[in-house]
XYZ file of N, CA, C and O in Angstrom:
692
model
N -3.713 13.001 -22.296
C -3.079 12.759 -21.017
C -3.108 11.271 -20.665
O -2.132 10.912 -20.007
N -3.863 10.476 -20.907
C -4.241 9.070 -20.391
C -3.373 8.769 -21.684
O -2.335 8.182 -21.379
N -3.482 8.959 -22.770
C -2.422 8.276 -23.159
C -0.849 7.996 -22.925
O -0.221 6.960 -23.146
N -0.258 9.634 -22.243
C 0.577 9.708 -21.671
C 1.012 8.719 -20.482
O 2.139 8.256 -20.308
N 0.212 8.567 -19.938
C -0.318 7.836 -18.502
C 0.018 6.185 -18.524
O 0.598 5.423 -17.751
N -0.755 6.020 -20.014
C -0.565 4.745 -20.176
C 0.946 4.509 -20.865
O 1.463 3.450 -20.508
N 1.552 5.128 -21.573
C 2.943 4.938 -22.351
C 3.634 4.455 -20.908
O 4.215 3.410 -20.615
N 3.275 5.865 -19.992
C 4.963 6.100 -18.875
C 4.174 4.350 -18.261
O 4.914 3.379 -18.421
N 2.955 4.117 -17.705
C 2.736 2.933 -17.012
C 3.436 1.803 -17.915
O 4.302 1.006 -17.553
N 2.815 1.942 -19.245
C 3.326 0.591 -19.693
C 5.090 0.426 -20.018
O 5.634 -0.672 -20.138
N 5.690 1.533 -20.106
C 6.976 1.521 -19.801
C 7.683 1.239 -18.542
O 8.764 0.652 -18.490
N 6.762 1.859 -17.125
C 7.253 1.314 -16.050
C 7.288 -0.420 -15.872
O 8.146 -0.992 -15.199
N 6.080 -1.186 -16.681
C 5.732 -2.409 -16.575
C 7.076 -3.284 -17.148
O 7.708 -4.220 -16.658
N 7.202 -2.539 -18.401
C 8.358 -3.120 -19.131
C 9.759 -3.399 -18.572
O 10.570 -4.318 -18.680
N 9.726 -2.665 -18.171
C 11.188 -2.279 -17.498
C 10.917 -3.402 -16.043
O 11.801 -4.236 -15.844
N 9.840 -3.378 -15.193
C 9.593 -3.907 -13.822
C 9.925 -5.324 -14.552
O 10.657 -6.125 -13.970
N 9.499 -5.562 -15.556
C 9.322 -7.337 -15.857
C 10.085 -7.636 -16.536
O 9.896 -8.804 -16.879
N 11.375 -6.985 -17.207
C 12.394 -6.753 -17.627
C 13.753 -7.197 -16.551
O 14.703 -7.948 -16.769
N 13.389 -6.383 -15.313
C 14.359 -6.667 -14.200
C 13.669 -7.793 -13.473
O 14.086 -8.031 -12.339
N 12.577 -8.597 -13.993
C 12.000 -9.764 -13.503
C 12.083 -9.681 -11.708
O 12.681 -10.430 -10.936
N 11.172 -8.376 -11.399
C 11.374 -8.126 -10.140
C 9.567 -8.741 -9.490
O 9.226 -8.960 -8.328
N 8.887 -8.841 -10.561
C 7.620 -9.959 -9.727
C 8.478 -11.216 -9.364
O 8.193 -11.758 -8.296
N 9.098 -11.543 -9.820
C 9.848 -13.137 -9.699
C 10.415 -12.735 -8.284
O 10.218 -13.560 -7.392
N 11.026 -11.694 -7.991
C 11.786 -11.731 -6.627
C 10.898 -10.733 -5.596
O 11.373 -10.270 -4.559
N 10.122 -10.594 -5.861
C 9.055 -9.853 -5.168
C 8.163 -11.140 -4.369
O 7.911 -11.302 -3.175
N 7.788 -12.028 -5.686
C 6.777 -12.459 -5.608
C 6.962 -13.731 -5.218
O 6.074 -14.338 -4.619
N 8.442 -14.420 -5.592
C 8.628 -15.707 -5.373
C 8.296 -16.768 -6.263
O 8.336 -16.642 -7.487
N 8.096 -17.405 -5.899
C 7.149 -18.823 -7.077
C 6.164 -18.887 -7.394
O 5.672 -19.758 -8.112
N 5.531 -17.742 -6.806
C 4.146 -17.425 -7.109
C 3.997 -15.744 -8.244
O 3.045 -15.361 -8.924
N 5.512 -15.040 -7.996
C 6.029 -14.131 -8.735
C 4.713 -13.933 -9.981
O 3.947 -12.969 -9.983
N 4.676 -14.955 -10.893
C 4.591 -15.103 -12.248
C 2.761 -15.299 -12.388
O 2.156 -15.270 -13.459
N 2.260 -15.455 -11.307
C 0.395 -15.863 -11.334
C 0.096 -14.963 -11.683
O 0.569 -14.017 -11.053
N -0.414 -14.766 -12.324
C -1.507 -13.255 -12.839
C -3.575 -13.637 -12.717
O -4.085 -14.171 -13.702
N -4.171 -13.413 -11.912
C -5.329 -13.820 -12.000
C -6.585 -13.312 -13.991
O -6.284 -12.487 -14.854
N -7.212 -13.778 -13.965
C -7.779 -13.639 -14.558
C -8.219 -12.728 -15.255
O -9.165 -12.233 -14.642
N -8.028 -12.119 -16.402
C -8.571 -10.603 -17.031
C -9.868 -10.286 -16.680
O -10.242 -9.303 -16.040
N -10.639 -11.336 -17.218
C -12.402 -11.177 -16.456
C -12.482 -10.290 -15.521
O -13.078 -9.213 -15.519
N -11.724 -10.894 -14.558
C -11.892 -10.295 -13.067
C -11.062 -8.584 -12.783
O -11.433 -7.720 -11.988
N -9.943 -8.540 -13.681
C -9.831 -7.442 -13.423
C -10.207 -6.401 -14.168
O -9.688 -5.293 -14.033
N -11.227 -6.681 -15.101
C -11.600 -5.782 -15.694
C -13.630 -5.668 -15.120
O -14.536 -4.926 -15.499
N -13.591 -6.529 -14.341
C -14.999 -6.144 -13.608
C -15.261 -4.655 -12.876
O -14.420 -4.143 -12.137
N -16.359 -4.131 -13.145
C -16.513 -3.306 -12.387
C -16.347 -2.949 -10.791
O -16.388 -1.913 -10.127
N -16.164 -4.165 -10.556
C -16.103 -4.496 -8.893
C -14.859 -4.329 -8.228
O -14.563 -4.021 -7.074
N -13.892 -4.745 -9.732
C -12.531 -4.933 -9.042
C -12.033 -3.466 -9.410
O -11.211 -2.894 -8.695
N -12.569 -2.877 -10.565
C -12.436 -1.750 -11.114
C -12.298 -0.567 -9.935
O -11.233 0.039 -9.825
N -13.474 -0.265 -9.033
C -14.019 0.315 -8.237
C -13.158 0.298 -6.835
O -12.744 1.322 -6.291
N -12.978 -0.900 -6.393
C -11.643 -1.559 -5.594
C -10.809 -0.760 -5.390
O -10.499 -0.003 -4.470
N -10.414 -1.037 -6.498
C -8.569 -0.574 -7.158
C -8.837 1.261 -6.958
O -7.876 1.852 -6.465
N -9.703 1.863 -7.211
C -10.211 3.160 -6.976
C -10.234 3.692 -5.482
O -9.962 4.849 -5.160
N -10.521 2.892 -4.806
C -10.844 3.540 -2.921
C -9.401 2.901 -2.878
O -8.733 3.765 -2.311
N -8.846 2.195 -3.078
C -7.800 1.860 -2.809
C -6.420 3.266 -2.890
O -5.906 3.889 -1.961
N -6.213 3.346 -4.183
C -5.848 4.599 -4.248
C -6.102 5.964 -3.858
O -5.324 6.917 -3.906
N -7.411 5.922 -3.429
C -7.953 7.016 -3.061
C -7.210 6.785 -1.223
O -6.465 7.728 -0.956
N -7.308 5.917 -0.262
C -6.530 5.933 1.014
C -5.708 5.539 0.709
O -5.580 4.706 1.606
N -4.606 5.350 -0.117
C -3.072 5.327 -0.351
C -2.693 7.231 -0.352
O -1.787 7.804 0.254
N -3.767 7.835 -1.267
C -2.875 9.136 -1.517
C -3.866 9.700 0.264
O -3.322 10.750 0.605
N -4.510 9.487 0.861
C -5.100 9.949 2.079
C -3.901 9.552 3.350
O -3.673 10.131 4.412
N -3.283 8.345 2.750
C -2.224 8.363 3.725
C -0.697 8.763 2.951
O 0.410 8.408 3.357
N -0.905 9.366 2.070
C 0.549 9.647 1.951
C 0.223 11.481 2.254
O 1.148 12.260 2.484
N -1.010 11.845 2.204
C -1.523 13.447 2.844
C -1.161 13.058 3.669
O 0.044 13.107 3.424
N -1.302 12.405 5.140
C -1.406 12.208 6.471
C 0.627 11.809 6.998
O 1.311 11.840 8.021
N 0.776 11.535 5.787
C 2.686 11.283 6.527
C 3.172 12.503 5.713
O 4.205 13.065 6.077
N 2.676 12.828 4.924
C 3.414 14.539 4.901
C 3.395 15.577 5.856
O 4.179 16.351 6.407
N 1.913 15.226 5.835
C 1.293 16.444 7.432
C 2.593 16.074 8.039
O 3.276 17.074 8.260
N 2.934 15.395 8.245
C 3.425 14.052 9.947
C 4.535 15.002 10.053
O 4.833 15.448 11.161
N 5.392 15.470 8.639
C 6.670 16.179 8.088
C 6.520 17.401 8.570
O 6.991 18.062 9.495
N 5.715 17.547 7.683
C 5.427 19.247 7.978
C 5.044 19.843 9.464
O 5.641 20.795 9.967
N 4.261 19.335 9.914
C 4.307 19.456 11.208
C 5.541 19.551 11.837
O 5.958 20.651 12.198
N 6.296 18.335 12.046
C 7.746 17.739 12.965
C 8.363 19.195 12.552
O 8.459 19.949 13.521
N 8.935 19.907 10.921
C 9.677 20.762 10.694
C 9.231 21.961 11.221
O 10.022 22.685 11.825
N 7.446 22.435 10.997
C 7.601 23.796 11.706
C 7.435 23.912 13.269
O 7.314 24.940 13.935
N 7.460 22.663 13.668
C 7.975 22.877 14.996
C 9.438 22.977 15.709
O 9.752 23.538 16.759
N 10.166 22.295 14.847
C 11.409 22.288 14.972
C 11.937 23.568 14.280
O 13.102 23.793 14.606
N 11.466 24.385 13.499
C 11.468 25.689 13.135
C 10.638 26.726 14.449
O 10.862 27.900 14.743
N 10.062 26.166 14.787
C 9.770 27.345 15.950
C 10.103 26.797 16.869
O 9.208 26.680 17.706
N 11.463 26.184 17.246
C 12.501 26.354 18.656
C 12.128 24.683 19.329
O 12.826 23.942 20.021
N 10.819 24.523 18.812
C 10.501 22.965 20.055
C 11.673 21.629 19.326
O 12.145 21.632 18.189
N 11.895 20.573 20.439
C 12.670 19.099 20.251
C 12.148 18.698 19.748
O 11.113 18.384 20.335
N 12.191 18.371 18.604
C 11.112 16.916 17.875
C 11.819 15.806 18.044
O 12.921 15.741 17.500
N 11.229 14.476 18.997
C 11.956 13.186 18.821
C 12.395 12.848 18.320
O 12.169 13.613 17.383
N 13.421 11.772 17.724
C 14.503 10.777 16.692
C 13.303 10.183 16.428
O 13.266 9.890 15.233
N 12.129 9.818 17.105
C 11.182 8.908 16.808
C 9.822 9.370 15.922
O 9.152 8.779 15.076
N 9.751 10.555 16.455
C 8.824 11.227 15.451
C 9.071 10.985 13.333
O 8.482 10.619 12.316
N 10.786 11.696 14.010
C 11.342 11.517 12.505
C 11.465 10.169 12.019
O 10.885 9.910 10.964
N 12.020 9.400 12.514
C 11.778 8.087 12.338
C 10.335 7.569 11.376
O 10.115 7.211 10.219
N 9.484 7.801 12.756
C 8.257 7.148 12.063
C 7.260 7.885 10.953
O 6.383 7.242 10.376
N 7.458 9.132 10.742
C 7.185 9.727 9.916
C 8.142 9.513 8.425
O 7.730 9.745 7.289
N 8.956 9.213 8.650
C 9.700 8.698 7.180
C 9.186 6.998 6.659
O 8.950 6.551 5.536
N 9.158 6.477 7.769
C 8.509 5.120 8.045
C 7.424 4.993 7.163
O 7.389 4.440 6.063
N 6.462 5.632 7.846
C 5.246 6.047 6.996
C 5.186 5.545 5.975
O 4.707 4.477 5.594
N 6.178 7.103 5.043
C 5.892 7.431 3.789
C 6.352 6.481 2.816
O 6.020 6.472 1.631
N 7.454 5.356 3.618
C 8.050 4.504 2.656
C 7.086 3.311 2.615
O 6.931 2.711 1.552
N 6.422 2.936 3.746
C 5.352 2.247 3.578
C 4.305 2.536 2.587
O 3.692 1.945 1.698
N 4.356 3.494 3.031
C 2.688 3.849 1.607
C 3.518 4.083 0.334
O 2.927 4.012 -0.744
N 4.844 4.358 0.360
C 5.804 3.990 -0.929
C 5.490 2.766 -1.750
O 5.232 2.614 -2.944
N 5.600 1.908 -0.686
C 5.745 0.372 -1.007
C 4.166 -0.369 -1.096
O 3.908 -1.404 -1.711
N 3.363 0.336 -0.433
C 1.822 0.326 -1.111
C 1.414 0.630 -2.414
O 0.668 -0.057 -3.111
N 1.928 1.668 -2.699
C 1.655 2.272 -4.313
C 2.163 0.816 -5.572
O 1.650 0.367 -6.597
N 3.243 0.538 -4.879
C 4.012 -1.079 -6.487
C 2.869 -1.457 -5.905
O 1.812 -1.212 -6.486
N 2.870 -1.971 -4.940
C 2.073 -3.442 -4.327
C 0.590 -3.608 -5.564
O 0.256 -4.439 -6.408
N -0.101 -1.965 -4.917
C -1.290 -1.379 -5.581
C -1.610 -1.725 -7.114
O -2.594 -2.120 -7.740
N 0.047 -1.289 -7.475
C -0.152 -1.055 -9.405
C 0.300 -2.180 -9.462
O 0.356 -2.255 -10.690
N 0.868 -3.627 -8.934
C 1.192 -4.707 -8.953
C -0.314 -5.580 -9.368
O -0.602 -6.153 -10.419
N -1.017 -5.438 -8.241
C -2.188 -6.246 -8.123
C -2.952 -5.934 -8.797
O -3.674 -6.858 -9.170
N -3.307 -4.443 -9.404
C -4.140 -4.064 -10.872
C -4.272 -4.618 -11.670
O -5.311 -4.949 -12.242
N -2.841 -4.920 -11.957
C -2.325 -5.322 -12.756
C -2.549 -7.365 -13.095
O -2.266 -8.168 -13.983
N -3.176 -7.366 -11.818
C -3.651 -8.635 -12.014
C -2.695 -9.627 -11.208
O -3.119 -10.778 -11.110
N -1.142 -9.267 -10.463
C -0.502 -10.229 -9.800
C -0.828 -10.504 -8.473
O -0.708 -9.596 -7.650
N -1.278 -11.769 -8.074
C -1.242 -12.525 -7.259
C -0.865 -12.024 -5.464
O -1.445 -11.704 -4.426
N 0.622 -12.254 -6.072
C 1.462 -12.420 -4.847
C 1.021 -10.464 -4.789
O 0.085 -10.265 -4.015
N 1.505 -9.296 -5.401
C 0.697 -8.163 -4.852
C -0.082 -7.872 -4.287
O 0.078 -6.987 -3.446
N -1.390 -8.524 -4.494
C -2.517 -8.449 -3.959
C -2.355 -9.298 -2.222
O -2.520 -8.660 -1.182
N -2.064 -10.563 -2.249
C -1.705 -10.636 -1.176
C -0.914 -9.784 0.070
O -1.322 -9.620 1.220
N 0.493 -9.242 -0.610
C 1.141 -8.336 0.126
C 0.258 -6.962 0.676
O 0.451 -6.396 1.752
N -0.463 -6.697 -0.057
C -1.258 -5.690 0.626
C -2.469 -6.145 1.427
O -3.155 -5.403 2.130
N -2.663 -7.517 1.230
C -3.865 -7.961 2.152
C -2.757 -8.128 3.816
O -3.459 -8.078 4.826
N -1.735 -8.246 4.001
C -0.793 -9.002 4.882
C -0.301 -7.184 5.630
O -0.453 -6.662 6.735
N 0.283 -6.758 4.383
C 0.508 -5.240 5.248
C -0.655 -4.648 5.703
O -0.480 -4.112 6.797
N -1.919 -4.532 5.213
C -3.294 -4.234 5.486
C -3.714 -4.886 7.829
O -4.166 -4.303 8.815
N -3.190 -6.278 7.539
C -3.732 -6.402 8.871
C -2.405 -5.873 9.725
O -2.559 -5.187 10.735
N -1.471 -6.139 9.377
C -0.363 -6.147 10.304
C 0.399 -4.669 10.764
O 0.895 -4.560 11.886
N 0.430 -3.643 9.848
C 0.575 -2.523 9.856
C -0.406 -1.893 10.669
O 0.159 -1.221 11.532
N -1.585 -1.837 10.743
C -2.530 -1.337 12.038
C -1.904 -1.934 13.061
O -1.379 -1.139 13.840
N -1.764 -3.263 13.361
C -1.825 -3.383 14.769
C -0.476 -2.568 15.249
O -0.432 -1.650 16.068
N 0.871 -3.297 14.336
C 2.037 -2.266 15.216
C 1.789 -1.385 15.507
O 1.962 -1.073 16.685
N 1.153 -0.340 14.435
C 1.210 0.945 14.589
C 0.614 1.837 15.658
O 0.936 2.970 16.015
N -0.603 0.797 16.186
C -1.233 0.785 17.301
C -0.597 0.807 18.525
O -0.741 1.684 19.377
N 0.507 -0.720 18.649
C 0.908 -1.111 19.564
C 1.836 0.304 20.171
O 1.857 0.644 21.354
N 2.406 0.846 19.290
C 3.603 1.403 19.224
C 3.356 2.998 19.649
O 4.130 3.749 20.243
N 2.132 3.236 19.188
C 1.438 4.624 19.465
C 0.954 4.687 21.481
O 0.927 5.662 22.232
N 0.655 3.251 21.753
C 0.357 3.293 22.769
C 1.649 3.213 24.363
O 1.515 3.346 25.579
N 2.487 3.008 23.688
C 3.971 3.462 24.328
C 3.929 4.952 25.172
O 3.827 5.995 24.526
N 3.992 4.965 26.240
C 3.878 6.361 27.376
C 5.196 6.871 26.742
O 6.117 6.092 26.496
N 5.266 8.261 26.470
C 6.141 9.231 26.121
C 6.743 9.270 25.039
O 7.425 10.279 24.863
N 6.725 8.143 23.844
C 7.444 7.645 22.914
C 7.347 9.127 21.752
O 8.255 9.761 21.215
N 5.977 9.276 21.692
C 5.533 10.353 20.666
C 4.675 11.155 21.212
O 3.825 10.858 22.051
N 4.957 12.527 20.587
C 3.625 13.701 21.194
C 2.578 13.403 20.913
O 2.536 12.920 19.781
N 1.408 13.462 21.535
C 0.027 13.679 21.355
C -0.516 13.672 19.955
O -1.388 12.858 19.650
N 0.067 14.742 18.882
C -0.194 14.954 17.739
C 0.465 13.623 16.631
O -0.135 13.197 15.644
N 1.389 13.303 16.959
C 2.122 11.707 16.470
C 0.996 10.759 16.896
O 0.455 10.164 15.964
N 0.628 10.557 17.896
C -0.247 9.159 17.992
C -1.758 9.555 17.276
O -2.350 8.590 16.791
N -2.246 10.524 17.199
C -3.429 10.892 16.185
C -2.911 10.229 15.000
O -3.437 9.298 14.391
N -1.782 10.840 14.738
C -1.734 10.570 13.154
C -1.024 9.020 12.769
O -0.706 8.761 11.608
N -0.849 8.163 13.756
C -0.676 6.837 13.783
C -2.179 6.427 13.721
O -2.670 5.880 12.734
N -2.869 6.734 14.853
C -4.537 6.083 14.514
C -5.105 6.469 13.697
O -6.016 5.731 13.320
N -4.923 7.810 12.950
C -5.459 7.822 11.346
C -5.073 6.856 10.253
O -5.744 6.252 9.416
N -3.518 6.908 10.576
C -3.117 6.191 9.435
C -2.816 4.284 9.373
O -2.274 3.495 8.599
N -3.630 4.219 10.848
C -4.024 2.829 11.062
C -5.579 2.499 10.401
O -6.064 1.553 9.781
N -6.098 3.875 10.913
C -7.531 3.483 10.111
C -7.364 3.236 8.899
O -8.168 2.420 8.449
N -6.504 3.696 8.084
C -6.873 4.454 6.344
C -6.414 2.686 5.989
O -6.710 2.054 4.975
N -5.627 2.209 7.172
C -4.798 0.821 6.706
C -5.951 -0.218 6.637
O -6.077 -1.151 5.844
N -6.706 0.138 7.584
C -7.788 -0.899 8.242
C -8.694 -0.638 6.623
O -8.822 -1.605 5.872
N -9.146 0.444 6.314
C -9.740 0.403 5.182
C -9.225 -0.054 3.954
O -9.999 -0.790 3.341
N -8.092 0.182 3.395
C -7.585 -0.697 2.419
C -7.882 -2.320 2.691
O -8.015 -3.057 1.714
N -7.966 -2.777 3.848
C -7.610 -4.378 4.246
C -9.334 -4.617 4.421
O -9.595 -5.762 4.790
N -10.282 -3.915 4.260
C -11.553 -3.702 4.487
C -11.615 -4.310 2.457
O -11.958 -5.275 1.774
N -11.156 -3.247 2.355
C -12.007 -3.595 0.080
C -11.067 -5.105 -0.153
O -11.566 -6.115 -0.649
N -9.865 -5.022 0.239
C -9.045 -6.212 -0.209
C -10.060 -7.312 0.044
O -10.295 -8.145 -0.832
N -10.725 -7.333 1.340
C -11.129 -8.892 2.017
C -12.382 -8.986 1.059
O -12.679 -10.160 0.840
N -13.062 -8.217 0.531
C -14.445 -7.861 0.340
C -14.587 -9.458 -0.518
O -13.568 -10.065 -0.847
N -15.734 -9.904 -0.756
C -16.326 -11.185 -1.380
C -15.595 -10.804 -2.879
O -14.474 -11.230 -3.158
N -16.120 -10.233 -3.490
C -15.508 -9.801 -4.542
C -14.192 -10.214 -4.969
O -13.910 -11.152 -5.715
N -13.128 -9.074 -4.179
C -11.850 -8.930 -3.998
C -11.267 -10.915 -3.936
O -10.707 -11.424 -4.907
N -11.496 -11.524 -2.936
C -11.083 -12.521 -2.784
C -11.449 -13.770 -4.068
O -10.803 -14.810 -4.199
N -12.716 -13.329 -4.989
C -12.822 -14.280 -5.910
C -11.968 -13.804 -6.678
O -11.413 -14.656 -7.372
N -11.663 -12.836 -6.819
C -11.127 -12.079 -8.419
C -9.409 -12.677 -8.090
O -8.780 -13.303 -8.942
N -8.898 -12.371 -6.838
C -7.702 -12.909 -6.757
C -7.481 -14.372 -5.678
O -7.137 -14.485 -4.501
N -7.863 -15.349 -6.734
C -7.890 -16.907 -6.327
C -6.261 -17.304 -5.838
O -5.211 -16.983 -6.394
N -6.492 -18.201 -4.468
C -5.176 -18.774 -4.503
C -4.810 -19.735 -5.943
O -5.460 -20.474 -6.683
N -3.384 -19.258 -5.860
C -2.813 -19.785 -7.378
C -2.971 -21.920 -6.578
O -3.012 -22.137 -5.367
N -3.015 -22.898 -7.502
C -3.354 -24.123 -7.139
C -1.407 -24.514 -7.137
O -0.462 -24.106 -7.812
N -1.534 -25.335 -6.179
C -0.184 -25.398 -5.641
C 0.597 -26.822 -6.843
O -0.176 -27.730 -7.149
N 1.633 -26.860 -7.244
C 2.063 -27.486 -7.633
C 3.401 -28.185 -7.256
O 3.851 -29.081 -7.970
């Protein structure tokens, strides 16, 4: 199976760096890859592990978000434009967590950053936005402050001493 795992990954890689999409992802910094050392430390190893582990905790938590909105809207109640909204929102976010994730494993730079940047900034909106009178039911703003926490924890291992040596700012040229 892990070999499987690794073919389809290293084929996804091929193909990602093929369409030279770190370059437009990543910018001029696209192309930095930090150090093997470091990503093969146990530290960063372990990281990359809780990391994924609240990526798939928040992609449980924006399904709920679904499932919920539908069997209520299956048993007769209005579900907001906004509910649906931000529940698709969600899932494309923690969509776009998962590259970021297998980006920065992978040792790139500018990835690892992007999830240090969505890490602070994604709590607070999500906060801000939950705290809006009438915007979302009761059960919507729970699952915004869950899935602000799960954010707060990813941006928790990113900052860690560790985390920040292993992925050095690239030296500016």
């Amino acid at each position: 199976m892990t070999q499987q795992n690794d073919g389809i990954g290293a084929l996804a890689d091929r193909l990602w760096c093929r369409m030279r999409l770190d370059r437009l992802a990543g910018g001029r910094q696209g192309g930095y890859v930090v150090r093997e050392d470091m990503l093969e430390h146990p530290d960063t190893v372990r990281s990359f592990r809780w990391i994924r582990w609240l990526l798939v905790a928040e992609t449980v938590v924006g399904l709920a978000a679904i499932v919920v909105a539908v069997v209520l809207t299956h048993a007769g109640q209005t579900v907001p434009w906004a509910v649906w909204f931000r529940a698709t929102v969600v899932l494309l976010i923690t969509l776009t967590l998962y590259v970021f994730a297998w980006r920065a494993q992978l040792g790139y730079y500018w990835a690892y950053q992007r999830m240090r940047l969505f890490s602070r900034i994604f709590p607070i909106v999500t906060l801000v936005v939950a705290a809006v009178p009438g915007l979302y039911p009761f059960w919507m703003v729970i699952e915004q402050i869950v899935f602000s926490l799960l954010m707060i924890g990813i941006g928790d291992v990113l900052t860690t001493d560790h985390m920040r040596a292993a992925f050095p700012r690239p030296v500016r040229r």
